[in-house]
Short mmCIF file of N, CA and C in Angstrom, two decimals:
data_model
loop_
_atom_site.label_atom_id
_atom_site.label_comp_id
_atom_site.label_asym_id
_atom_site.label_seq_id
_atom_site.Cartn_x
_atom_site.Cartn_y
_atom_site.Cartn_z
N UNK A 520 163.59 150.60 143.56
CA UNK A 520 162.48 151.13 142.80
C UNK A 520 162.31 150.36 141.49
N UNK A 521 163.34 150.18 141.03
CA UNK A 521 163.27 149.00 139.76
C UNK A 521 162.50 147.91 139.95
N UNK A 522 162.35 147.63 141.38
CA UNK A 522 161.90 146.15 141.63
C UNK A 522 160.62 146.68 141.78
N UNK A 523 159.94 147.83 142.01
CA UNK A 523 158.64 147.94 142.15
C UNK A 523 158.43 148.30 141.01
N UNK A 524 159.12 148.85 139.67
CA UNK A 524 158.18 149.08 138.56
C UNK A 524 158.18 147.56 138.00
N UNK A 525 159.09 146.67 137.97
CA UNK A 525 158.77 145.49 137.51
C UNK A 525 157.85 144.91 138.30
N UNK A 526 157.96 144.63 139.41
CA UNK A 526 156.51 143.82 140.23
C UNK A 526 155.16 144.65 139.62
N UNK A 527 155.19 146.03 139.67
CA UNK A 527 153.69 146.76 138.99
C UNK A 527 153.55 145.80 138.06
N UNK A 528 154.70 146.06 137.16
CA UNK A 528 154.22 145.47 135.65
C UNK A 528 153.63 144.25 135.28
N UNK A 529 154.52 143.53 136.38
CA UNK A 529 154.18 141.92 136.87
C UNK A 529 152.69 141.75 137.14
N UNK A 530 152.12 142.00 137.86
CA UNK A 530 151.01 142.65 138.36
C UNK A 530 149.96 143.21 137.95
N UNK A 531 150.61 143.83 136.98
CA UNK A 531 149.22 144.57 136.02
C UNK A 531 149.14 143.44 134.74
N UNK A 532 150.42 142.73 134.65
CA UNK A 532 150.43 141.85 133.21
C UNK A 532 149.54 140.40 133.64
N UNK A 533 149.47 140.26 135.11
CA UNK A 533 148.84 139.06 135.52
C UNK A 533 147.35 139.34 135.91
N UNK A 534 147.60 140.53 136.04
CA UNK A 534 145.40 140.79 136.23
C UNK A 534 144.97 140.62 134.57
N UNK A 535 146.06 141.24 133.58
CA UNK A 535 145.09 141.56 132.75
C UNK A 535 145.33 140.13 132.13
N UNK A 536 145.66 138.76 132.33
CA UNK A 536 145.71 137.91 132.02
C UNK A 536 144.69 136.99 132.68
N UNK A 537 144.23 137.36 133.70
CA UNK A 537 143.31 136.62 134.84
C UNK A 537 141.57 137.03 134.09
N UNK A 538 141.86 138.91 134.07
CA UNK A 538 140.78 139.34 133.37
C UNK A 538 140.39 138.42 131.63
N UNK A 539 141.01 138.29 131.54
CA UNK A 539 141.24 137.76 129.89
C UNK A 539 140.55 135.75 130.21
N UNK A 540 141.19 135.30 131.03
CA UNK A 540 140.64 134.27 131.17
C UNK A 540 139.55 134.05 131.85
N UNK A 541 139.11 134.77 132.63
CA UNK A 541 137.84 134.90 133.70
C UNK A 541 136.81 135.54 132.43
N UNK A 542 136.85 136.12 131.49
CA UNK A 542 136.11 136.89 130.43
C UNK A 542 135.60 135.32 129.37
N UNK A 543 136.57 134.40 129.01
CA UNK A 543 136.26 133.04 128.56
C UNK A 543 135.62 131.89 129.50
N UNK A 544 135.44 132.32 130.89
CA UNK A 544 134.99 131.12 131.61
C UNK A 544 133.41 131.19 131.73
N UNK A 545 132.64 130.25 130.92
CA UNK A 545 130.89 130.64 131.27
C UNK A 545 130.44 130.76 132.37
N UNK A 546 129.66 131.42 132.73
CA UNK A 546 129.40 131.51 134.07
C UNK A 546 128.50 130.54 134.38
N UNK A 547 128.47 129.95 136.08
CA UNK A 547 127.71 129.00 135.90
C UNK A 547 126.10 129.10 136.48
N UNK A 548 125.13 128.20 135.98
CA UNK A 548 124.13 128.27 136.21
C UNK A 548 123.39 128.28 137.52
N UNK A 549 122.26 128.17 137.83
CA UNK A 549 122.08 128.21 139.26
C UNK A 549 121.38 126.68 139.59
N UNK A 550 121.47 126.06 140.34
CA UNK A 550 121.08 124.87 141.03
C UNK A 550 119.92 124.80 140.30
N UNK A 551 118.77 125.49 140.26
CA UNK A 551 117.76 124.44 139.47
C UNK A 551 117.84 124.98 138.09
N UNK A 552 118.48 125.80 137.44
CA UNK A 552 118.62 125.57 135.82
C UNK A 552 119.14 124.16 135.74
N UNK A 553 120.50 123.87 137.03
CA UNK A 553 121.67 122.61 136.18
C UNK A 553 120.07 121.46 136.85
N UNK A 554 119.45 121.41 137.46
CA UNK A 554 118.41 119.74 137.79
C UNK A 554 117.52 120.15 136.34
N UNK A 555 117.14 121.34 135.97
CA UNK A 555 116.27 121.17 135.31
C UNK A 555 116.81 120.84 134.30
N UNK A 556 118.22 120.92 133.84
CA UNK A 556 119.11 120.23 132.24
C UNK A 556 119.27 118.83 132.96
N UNK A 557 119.26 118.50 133.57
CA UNK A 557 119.27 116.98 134.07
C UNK A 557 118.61 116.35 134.39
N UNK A 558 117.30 116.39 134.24
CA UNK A 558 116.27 116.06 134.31
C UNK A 558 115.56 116.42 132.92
N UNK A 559 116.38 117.28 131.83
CA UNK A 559 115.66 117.12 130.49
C UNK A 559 116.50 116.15 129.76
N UNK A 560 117.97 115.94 130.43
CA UNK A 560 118.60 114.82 129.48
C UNK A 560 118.24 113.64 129.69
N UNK A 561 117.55 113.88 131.64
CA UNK A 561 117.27 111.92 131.17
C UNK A 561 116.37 111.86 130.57
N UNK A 562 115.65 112.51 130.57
CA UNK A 562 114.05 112.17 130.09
C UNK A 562 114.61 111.52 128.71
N UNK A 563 115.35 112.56 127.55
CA UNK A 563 115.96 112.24 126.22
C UNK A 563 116.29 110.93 126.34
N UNK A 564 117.17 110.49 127.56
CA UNK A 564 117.72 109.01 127.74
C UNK A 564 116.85 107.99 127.60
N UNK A 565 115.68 108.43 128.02
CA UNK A 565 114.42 107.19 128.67
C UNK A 565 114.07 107.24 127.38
N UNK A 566 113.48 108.51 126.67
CA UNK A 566 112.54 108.46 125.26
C UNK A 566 113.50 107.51 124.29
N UNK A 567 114.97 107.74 124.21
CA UNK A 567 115.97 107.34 123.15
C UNK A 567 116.24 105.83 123.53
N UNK A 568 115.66 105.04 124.92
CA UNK A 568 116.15 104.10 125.19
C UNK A 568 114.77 103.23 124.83
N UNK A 569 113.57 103.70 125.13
CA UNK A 569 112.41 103.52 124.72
C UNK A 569 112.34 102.82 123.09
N UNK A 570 112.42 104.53 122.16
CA UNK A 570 112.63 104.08 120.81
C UNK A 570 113.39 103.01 120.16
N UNK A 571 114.59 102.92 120.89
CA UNK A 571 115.41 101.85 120.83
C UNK A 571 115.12 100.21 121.23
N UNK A 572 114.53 100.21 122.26
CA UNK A 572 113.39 98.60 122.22
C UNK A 572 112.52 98.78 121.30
N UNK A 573 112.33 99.80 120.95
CA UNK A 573 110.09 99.36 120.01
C UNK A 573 111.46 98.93 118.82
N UNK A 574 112.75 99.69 118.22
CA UNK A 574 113.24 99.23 117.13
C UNK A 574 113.49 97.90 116.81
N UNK A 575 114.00 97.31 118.35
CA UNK A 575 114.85 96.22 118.46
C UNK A 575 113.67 95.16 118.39
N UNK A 576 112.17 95.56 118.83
CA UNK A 576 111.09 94.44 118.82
C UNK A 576 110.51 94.38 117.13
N UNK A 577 110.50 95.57 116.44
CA UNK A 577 110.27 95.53 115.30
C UNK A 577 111.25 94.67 114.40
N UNK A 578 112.70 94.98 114.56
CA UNK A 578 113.36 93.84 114.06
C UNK A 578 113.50 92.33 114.39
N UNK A 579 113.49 92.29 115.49
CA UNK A 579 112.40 90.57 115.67
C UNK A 579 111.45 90.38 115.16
N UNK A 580 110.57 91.38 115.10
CA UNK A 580 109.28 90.79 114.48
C UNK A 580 109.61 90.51 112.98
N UNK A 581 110.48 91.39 112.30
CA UNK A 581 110.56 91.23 111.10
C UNK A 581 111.36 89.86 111.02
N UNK A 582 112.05 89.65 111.50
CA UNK A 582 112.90 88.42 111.37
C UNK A 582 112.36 87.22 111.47
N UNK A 583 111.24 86.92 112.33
CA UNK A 583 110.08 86.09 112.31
C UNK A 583 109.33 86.13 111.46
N UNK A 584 108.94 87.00 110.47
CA UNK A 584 108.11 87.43 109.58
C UNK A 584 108.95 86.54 108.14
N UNK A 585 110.47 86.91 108.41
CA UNK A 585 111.44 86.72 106.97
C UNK A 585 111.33 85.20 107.47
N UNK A 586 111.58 84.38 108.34
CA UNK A 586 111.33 83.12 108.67
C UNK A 586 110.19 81.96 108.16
N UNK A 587 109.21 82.68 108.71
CA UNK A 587 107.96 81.95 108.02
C UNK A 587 108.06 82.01 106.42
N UNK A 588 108.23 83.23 105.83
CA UNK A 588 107.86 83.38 104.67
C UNK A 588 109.03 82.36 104.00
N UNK A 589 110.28 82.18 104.68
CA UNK A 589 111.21 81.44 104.20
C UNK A 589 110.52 79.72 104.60
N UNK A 590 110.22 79.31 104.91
CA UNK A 590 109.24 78.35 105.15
C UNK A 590 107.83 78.23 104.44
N UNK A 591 107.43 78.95 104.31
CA UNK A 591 106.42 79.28 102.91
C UNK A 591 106.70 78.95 101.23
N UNK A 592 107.60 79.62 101.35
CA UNK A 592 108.44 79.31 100.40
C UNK A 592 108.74 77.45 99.93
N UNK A 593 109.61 77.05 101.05
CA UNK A 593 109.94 76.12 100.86
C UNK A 593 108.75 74.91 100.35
N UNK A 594 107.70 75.19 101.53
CA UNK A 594 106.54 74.29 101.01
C UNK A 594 105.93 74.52 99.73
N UNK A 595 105.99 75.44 99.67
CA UNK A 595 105.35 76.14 97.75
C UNK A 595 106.41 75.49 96.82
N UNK A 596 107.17 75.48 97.21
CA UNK A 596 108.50 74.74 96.35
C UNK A 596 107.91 73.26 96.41
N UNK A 597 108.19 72.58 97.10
CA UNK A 597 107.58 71.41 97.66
C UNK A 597 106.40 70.90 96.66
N UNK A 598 105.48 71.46 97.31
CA UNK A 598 103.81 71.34 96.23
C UNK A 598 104.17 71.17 94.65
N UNK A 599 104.85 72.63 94.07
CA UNK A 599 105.54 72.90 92.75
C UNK A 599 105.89 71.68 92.20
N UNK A 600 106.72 70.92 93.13
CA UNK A 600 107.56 69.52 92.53
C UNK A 600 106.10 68.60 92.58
N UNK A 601 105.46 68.62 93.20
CA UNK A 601 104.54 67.64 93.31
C UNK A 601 103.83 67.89 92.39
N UNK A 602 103.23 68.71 92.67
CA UNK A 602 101.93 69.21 90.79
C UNK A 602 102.89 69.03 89.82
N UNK A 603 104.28 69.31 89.44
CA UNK A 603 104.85 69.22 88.81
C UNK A 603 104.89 67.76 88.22
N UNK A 604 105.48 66.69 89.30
CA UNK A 604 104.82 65.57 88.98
C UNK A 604 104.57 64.70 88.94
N UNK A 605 103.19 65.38 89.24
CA UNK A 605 101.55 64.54 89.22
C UNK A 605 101.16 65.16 87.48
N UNK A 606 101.89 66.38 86.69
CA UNK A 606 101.41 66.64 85.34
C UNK A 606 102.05 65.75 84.72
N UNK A 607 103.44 65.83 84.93
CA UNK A 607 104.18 65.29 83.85
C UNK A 607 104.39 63.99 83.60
N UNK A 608 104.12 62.96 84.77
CA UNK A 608 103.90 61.80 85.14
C UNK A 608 103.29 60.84 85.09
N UNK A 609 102.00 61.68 86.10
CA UNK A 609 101.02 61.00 85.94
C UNK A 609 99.36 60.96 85.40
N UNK A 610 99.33 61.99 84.98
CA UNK A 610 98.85 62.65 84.15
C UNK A 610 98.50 61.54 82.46
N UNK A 611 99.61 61.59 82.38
CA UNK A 611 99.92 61.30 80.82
C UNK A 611 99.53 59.06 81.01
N UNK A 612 99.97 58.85 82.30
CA UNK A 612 99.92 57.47 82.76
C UNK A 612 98.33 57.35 82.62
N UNK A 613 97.72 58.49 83.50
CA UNK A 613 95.94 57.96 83.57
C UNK A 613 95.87 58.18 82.27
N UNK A 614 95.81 59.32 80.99
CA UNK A 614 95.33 59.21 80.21
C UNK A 614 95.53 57.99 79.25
N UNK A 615 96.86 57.30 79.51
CA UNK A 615 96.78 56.12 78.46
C UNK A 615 96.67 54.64 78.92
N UNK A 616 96.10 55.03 80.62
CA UNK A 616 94.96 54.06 81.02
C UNK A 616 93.26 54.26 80.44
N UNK A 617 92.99 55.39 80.54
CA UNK A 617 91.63 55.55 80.22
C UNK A 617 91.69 55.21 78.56
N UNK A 618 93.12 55.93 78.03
CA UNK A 618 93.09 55.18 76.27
C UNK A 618 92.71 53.37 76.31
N UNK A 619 93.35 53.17 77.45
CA UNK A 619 93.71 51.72 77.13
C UNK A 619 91.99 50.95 77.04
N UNK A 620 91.35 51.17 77.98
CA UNK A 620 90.11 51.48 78.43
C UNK A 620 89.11 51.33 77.67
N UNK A 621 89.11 52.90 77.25
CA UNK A 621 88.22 53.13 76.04
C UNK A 621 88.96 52.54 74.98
N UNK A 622 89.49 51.72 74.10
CA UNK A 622 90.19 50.94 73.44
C UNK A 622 89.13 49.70 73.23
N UNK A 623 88.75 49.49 74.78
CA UNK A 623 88.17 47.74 74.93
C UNK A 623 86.99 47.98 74.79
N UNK A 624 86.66 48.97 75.52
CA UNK A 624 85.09 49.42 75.40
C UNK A 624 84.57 50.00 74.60
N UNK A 625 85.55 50.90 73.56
CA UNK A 625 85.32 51.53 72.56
C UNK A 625 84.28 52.95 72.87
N UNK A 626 85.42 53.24 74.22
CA UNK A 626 84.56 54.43 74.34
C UNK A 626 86.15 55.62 74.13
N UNK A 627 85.06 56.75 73.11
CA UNK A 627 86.23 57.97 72.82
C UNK A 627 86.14 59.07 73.88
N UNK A 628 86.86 59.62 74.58
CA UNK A 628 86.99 60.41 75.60
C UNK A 628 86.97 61.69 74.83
N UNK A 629 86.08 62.94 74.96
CA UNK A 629 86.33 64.18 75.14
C UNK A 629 87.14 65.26 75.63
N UNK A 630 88.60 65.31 75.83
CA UNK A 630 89.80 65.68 77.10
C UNK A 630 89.83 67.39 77.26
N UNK A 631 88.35 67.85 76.19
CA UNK A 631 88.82 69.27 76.01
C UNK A 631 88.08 69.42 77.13
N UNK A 632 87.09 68.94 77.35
CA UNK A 632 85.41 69.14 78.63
C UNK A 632 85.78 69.33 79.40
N UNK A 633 86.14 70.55 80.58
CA UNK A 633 86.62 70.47 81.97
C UNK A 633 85.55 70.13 82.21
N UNK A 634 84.34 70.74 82.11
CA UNK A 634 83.40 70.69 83.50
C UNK A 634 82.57 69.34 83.45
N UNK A 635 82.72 68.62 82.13
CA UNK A 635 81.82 67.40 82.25
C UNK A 635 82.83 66.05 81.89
N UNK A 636 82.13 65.14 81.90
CA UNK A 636 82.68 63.59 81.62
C UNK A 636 81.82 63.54 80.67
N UNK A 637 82.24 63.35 79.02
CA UNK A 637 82.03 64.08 77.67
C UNK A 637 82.58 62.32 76.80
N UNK A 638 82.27 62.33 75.38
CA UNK A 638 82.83 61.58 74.86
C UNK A 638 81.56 60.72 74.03
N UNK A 639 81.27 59.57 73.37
CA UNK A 639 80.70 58.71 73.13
C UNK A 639 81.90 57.61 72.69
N UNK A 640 80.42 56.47 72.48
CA UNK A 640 80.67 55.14 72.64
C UNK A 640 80.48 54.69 71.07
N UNK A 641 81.10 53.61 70.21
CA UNK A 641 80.80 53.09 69.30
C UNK A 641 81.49 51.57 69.58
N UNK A 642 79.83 50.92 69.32
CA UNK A 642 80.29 49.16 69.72
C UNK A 642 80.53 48.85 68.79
N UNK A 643 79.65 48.68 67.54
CA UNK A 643 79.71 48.35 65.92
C UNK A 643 78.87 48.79 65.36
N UNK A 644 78.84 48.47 63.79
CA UNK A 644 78.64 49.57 62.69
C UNK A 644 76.91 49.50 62.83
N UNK A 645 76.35 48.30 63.59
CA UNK A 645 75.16 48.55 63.59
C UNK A 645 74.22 49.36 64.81
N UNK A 646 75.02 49.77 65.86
CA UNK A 646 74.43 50.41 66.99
C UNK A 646 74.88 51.93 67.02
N UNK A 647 75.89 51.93 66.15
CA UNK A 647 76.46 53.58 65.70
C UNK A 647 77.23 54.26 66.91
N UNK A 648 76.77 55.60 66.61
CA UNK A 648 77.44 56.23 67.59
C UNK A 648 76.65 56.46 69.20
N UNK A 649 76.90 56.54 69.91
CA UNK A 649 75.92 56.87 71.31
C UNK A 649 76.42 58.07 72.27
N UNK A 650 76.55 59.12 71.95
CA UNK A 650 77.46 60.32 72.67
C UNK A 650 76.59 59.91 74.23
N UNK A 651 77.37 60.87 75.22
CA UNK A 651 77.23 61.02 76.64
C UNK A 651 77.93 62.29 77.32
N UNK A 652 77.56 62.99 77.66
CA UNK A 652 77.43 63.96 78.44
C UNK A 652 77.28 64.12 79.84
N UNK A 653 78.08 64.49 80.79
CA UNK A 653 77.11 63.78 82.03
C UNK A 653 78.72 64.85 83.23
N UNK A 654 77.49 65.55 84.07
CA UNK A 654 78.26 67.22 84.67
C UNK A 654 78.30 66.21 86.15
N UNK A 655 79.60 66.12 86.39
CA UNK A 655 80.03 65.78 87.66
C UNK A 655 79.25 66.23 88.99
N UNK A 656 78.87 67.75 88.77
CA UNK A 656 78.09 68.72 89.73
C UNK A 656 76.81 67.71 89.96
N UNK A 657 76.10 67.38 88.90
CA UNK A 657 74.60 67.09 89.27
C UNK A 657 74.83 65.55 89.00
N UNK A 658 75.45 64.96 88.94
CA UNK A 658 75.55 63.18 89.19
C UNK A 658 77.01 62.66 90.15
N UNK A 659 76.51 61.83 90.72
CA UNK A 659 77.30 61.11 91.69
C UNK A 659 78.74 60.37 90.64
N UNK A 660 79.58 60.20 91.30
CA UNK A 660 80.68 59.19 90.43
C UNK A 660 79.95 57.88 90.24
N UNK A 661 79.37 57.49 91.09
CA UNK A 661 78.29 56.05 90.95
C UNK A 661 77.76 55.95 90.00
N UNK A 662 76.78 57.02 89.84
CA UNK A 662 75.75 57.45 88.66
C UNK A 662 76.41 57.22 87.10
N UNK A 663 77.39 58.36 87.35
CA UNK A 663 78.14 58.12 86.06
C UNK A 663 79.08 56.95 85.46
N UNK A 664 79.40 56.37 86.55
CA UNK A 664 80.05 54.99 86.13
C UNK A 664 78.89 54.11 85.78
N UNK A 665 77.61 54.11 86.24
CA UNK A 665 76.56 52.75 85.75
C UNK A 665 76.04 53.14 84.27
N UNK A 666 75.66 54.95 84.67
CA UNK A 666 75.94 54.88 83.15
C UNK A 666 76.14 54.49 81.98
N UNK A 667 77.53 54.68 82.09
CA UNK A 667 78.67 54.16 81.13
C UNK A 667 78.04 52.88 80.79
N UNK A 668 78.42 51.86 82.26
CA UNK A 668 78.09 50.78 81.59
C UNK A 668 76.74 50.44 81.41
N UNK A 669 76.02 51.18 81.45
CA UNK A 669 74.84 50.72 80.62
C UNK A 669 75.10 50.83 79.26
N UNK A 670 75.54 52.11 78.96
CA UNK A 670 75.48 52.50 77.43
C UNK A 670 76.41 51.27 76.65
N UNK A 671 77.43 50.89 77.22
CA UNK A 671 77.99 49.68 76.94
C UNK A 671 77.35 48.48 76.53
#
């Protein structure tokens, strides 16, 4: 009889241990709840794999974008040195050709005039001064060079 109150006990201590773990086990779903969660995760898969190329094409594009502009760059650099100099260079070379110039011819250059070819002429004390004026827009370089040497 000892052995049957211990087996009871045995017995009642292992249901209520079975009960106890069967009470923590979720129960499971039915065949089309689990397709219909599997069929909402791929979808997530496809959308998340999706987003993930448009990212990966946007960062190419940007990287092509940082490329050119790095090439942009460089030529703007480029030019920079060149205007740079063509001021500092040569610039200063034509003007003290055209000094040299007007020197012989005794013609004084105007250098403030952007928009015209400005200045007069003095040959000697008896023909005086002869200013000239003369807008690139409405005369040919031809024009204005015979000009000159007429007034000469």
């Amino acid at each position: 009889e000892a052995h049957r109150t211990d087996a009871r006990a045995l017995i009642h201590e292992l249901t209520k241990k079975i009960e106890d773990e069967t009470s923590k086990i979720t129960p499971c779903v039915s065949e089309d709840e689990h397709q219909r969660k599997l069929e909402e995760l791929e979808n997530d898969k496809f959308l998340t794999a999706k987003r993930c190329n448009t990212a990966e094409q946007a960062v190419h594009d940007l990287e092509v974008k940082i490329q050119q502009a790095k090439l942009q760059i460089k030529r703007l650099q480029e030019e920079k040195q060149h205007v740079h100099q063509e001021t500092t260079v040569e610039v200063p070379k034509i003007k003290h050709a055209l000094s040299l110039y007007g020197s012989i011819a005794h013609i004084k250059w105007d250098y403030d005039s952007d928009e015209s070819v400005k200045g007069y002429i003095t040959r000697d004390k008896t023909d005086g001064v002869r200013p000239f004026s003369l807008s690139p827009r409405d005369h040919t370089p031809f024009f204005i060079t015979n000009h000159l040497w007429d007034l000469l």
